[in-house]
PDB file of C-alpha atoms in Angstrom:
ATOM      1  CA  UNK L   1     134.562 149.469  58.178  1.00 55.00           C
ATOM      2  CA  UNK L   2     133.331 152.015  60.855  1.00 66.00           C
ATOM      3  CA  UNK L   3     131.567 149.246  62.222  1.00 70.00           C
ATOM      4  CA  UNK L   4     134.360 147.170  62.706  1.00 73.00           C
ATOM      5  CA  UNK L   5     136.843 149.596  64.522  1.00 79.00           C
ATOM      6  CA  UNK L   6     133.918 150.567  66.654  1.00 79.00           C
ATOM      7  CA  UNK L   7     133.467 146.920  67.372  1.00 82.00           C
ATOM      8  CA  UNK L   8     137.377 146.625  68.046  1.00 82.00           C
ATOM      9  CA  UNK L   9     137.269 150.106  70.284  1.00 84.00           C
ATOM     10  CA  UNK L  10     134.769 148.438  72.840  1.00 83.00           C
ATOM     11  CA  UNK L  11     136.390 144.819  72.842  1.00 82.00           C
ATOM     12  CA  UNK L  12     139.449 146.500  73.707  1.00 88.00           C
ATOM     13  CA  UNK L  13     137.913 149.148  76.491  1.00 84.00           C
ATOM     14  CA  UNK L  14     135.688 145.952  77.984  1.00 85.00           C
ATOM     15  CA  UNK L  15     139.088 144.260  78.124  1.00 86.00           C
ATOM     16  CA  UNK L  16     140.761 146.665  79.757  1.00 87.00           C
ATOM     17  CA  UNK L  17     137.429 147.376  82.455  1.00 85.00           C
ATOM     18  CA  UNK L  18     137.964 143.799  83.016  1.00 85.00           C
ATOM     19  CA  UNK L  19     141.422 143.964  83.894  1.00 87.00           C
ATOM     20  CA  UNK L  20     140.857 146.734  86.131  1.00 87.00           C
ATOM     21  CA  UNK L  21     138.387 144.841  87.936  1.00 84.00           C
ATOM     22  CA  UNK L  22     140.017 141.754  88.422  1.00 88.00           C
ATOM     23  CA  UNK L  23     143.037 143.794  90.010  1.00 86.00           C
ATOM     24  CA  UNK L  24     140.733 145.526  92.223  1.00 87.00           C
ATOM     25  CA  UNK L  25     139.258 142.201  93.426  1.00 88.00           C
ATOM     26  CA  UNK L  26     142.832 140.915  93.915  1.00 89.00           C
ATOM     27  CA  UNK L  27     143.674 144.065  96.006  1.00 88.00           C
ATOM     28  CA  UNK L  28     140.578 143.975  98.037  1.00 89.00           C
ATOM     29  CA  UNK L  29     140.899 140.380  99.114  1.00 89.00           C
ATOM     30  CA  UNK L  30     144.538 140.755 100.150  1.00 89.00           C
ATOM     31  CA  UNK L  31     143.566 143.814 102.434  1.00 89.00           C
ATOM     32  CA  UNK L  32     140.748 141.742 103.845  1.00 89.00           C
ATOM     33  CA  UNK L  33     142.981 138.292 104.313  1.00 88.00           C
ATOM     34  CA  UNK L  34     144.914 140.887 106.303  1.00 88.00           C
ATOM     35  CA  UNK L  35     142.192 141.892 108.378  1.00 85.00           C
ATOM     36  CA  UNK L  36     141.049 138.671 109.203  1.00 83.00           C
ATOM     37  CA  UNK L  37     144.527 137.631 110.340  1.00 85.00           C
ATOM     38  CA  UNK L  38     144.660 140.400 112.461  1.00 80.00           C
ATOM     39  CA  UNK L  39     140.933 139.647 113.841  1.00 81.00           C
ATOM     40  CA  UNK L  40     142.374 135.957 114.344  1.00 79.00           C
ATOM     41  CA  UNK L  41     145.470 136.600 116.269  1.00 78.00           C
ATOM     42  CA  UNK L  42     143.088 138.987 118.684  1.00 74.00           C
ATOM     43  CA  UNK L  43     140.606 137.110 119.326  1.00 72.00           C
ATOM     44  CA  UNK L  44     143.139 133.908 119.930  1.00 73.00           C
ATOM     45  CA  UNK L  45     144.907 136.589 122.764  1.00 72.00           C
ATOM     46  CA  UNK L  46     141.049 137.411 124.170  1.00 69.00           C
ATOM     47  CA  UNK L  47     140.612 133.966 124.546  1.00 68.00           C
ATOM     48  CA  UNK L  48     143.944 132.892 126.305  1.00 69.00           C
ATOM     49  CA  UNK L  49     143.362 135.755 128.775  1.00 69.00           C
ATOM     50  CA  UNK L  50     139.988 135.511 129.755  1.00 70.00           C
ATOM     51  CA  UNK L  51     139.426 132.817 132.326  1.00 71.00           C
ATOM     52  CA  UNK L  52     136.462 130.042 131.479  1.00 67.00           C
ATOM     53  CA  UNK L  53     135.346 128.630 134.578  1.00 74.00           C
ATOM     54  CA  UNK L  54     132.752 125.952 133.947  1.00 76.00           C
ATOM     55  CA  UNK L  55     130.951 124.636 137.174  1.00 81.00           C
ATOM     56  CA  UNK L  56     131.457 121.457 138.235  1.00 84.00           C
ATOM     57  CA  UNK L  57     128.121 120.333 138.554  1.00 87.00           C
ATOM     58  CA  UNK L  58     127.333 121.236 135.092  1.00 83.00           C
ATOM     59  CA  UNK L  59     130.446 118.635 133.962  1.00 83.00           C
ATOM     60  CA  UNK L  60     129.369 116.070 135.732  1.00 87.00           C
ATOM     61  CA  UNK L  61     125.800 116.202 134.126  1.00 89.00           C
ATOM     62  CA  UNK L  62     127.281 116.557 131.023  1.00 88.00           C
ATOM     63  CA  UNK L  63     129.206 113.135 131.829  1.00 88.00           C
ATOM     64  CA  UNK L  64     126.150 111.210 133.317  1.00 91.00           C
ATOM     65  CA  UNK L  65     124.167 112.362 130.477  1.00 90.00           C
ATOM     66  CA  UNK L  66     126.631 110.863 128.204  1.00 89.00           C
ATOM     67  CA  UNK L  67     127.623 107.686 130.104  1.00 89.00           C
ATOM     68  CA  UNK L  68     123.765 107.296 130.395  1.00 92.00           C
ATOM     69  CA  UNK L  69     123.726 107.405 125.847  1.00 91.00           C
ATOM     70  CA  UNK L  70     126.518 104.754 125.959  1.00 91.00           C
ATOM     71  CA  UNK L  71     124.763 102.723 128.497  1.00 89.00           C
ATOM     72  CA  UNK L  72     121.406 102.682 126.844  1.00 91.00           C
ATOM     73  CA  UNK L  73     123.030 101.991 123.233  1.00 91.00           C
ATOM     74  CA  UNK L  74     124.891  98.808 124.850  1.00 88.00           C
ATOM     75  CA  UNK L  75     122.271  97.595 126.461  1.00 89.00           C
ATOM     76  CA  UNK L  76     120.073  97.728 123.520  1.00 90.00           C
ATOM     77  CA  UNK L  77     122.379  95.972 121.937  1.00 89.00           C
ATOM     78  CA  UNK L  78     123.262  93.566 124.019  1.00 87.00           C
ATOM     79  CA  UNK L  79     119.222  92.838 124.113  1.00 89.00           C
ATOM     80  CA  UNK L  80     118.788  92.435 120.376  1.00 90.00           C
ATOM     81  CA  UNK L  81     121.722  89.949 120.612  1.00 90.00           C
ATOM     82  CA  UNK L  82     120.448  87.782 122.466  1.00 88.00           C
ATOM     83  CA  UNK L  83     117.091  87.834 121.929  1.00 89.00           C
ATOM     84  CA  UNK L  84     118.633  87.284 117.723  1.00 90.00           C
ATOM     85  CA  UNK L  85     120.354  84.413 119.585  1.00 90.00           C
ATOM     86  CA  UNK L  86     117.067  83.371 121.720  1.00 88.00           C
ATOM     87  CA  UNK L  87     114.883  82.904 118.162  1.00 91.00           C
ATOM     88  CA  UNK L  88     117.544  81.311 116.307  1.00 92.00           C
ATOM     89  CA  UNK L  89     117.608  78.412 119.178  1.00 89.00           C
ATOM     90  CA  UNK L  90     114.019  78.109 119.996  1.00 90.00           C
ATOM     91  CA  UNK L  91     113.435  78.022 116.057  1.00 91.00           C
ATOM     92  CA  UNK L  92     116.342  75.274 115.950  1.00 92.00           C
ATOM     93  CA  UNK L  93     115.017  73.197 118.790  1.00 90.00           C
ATOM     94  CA  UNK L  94     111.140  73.515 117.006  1.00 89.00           C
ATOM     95  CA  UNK L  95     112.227  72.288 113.524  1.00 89.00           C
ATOM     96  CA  UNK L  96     114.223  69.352 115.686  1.00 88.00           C
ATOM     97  CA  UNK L  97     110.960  68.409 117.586  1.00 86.00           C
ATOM     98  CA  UNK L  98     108.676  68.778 114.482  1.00 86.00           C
ATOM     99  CA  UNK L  99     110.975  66.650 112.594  1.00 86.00           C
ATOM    100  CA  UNK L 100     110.554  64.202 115.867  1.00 83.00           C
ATOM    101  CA  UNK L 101     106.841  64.139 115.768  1.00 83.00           C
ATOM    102  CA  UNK L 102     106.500  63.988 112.072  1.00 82.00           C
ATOM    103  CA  UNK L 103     108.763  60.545 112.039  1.00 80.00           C
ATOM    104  CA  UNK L 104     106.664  59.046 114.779  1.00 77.00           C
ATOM    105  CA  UNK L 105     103.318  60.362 113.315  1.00 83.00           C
ATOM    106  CA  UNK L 106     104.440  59.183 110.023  1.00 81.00           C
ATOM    107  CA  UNK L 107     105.002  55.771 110.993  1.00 78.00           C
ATOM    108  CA  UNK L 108     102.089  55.594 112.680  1.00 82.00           C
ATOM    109  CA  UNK L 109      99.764  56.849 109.608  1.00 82.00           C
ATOM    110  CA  UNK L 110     101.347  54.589 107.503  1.00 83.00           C
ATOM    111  CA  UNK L 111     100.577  51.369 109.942  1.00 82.00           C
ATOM    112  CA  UNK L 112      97.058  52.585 110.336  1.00 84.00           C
ATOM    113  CA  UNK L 113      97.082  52.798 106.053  1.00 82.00           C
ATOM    114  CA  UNK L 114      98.405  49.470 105.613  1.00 82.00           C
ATOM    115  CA  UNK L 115      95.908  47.978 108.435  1.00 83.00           C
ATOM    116  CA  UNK L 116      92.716  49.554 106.448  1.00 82.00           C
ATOM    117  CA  UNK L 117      93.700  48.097 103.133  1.00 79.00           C
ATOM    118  CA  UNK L 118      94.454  44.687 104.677  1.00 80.00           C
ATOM    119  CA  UNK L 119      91.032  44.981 105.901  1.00 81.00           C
ATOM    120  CA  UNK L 120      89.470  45.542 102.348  1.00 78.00           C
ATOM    121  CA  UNK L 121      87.493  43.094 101.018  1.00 79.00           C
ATOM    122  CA  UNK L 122      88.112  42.914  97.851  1.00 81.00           C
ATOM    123  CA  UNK L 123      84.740  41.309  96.264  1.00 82.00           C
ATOM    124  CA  UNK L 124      82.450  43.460  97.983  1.00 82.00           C
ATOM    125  CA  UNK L 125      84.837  46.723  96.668  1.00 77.00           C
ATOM    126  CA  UNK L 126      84.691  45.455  93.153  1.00 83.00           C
ATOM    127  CA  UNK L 127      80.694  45.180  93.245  1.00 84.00           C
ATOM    128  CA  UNK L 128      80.419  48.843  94.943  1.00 85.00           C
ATOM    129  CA  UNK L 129      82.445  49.574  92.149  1.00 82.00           C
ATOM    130  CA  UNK L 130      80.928  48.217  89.001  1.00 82.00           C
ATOM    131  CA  UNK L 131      77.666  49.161  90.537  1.00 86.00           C
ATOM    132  CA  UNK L 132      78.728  52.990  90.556  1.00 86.00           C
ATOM    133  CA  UNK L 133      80.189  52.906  87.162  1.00 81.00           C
ATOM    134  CA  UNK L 134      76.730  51.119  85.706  1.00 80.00           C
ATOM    135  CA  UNK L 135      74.604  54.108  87.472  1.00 84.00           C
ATOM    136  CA  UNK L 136      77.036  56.550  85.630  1.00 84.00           C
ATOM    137  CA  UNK L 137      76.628  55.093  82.594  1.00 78.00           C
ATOM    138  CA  UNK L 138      72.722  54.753  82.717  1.00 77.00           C
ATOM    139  CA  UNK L 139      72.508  58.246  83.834  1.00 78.00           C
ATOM    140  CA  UNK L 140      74.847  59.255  81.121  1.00 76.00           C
ATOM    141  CA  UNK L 141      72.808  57.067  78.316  1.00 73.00           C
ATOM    142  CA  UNK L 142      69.713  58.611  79.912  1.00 72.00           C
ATOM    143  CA  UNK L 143      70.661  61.941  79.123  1.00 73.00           C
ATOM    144  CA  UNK L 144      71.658  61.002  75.617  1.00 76.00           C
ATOM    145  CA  UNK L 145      68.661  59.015  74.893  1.00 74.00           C
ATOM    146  CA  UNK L 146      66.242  61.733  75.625  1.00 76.00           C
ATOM    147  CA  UNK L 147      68.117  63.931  73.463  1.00 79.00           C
ATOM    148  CA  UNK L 148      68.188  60.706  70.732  1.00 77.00           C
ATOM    149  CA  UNK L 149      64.220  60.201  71.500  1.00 79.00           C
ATOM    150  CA  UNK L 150      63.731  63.947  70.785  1.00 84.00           C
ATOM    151  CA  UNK L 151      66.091  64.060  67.550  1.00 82.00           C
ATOM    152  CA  UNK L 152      64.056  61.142  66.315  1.00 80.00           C
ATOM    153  CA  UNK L 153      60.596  62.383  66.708  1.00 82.00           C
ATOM    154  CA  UNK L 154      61.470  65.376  64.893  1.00 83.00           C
ATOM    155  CA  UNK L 155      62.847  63.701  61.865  1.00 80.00           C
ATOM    156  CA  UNK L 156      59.734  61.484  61.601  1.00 79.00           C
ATOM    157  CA  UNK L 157      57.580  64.375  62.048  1.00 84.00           C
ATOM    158  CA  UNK L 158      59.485  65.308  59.125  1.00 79.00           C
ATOM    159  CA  UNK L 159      59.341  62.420  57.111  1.00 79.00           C
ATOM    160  CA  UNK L 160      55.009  62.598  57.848  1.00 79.00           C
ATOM    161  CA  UNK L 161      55.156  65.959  56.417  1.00 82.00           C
ATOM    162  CA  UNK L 162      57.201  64.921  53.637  1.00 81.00           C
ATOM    163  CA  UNK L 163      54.729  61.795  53.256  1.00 75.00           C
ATOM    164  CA  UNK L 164      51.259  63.870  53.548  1.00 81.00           C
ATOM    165  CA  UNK L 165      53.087  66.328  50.933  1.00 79.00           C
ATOM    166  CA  UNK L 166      53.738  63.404  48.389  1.00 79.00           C
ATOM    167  CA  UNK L 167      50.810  62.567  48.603  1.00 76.00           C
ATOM    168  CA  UNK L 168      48.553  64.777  48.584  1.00 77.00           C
ATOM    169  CA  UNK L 169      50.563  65.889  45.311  1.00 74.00           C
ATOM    170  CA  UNK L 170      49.633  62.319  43.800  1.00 73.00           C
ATOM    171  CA  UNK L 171      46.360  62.304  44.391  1.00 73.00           C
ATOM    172  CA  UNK L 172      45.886  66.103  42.616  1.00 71.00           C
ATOM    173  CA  UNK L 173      47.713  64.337  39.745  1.00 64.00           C
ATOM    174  CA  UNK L 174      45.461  61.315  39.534  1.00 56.00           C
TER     175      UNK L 174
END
């Protein structure tokens, strides 16, 4: 029970610290908005009587310095314009004179095509052709016959062996 008014004593004294101090702070920032309104209005009277004389020389350099910004900025874009402009033209007139070309070139490809296979003679392509395809074959049955050839002579190596086996078991029988 001690405990608990002890507990209540301090929440109550920390309560009231913290009262205190946010009054304080209250009062110290009105006195100091004061001052600074005060500092304000003085140095706005300082300023309207002292006279600011700024040579001529260094207005105008100011000025060209800053017409010379706005110049360069226009110019540069001005430049990007048209050269934007420029590729978009030259790129137009290309794809017009490529599509040009490839018409003509086209039709002439296809004339020189069509003049070739008129000139075909058809016999002598149909020999060239059979001829290749009987190479192909013999040199594919080549390939498979060795393999055949070899597959064979095994299996009647075998069958000897099998043979010599019977009979030399016959004649141990007989």
């Amino acid at each position: 029970m001690k405990d608990s008014n002890l507990e209540l004593i301090v929440g109550i004294g920390v309560a009231i610290a913290g009262m205190i101090g946010i009054g304080y702070a209250i009062g110290t920032r009105s006195k100091m908005n004061t001052l600074c309104e005060k500092l304000d209005t003085s140095i706005d009277k300082l300023s309207d009587d002292i006279p600011v004389d700024i040579p001529e020389k260094l207005v105008s350099r100011a000025i060209e310095n800053a017409v010379q910004r706005e110049v360069a900025a226009a110019v540069k874009l001005a430049t990007n314009e048209v050269v934007a402009a420029a590729e978009r033209d030259i790129r137009k007139e290309v794809n017009a004179e490529v599509e040009r070309q490839y018409t003509a070139i086209s039709d002439g490809v296809t004339d020189e095509i069509a003049a070739r296979v008129a000139r075909i003679d058809e016999a002598k392509l149909r020999k060239e052709v059979v001829e290749k395809a009987k190479k192909q074959i013999a040199d594919k049955f080549d390939d498979k016959l060795d393999d055949l050839l070899e597959e064979f002579n095994g299996n009647l190596q075998n069958v000897g062996k099998i043979y010599t086996s019977i009979a030399k078991s016959f004649t141990k029988e007989g």
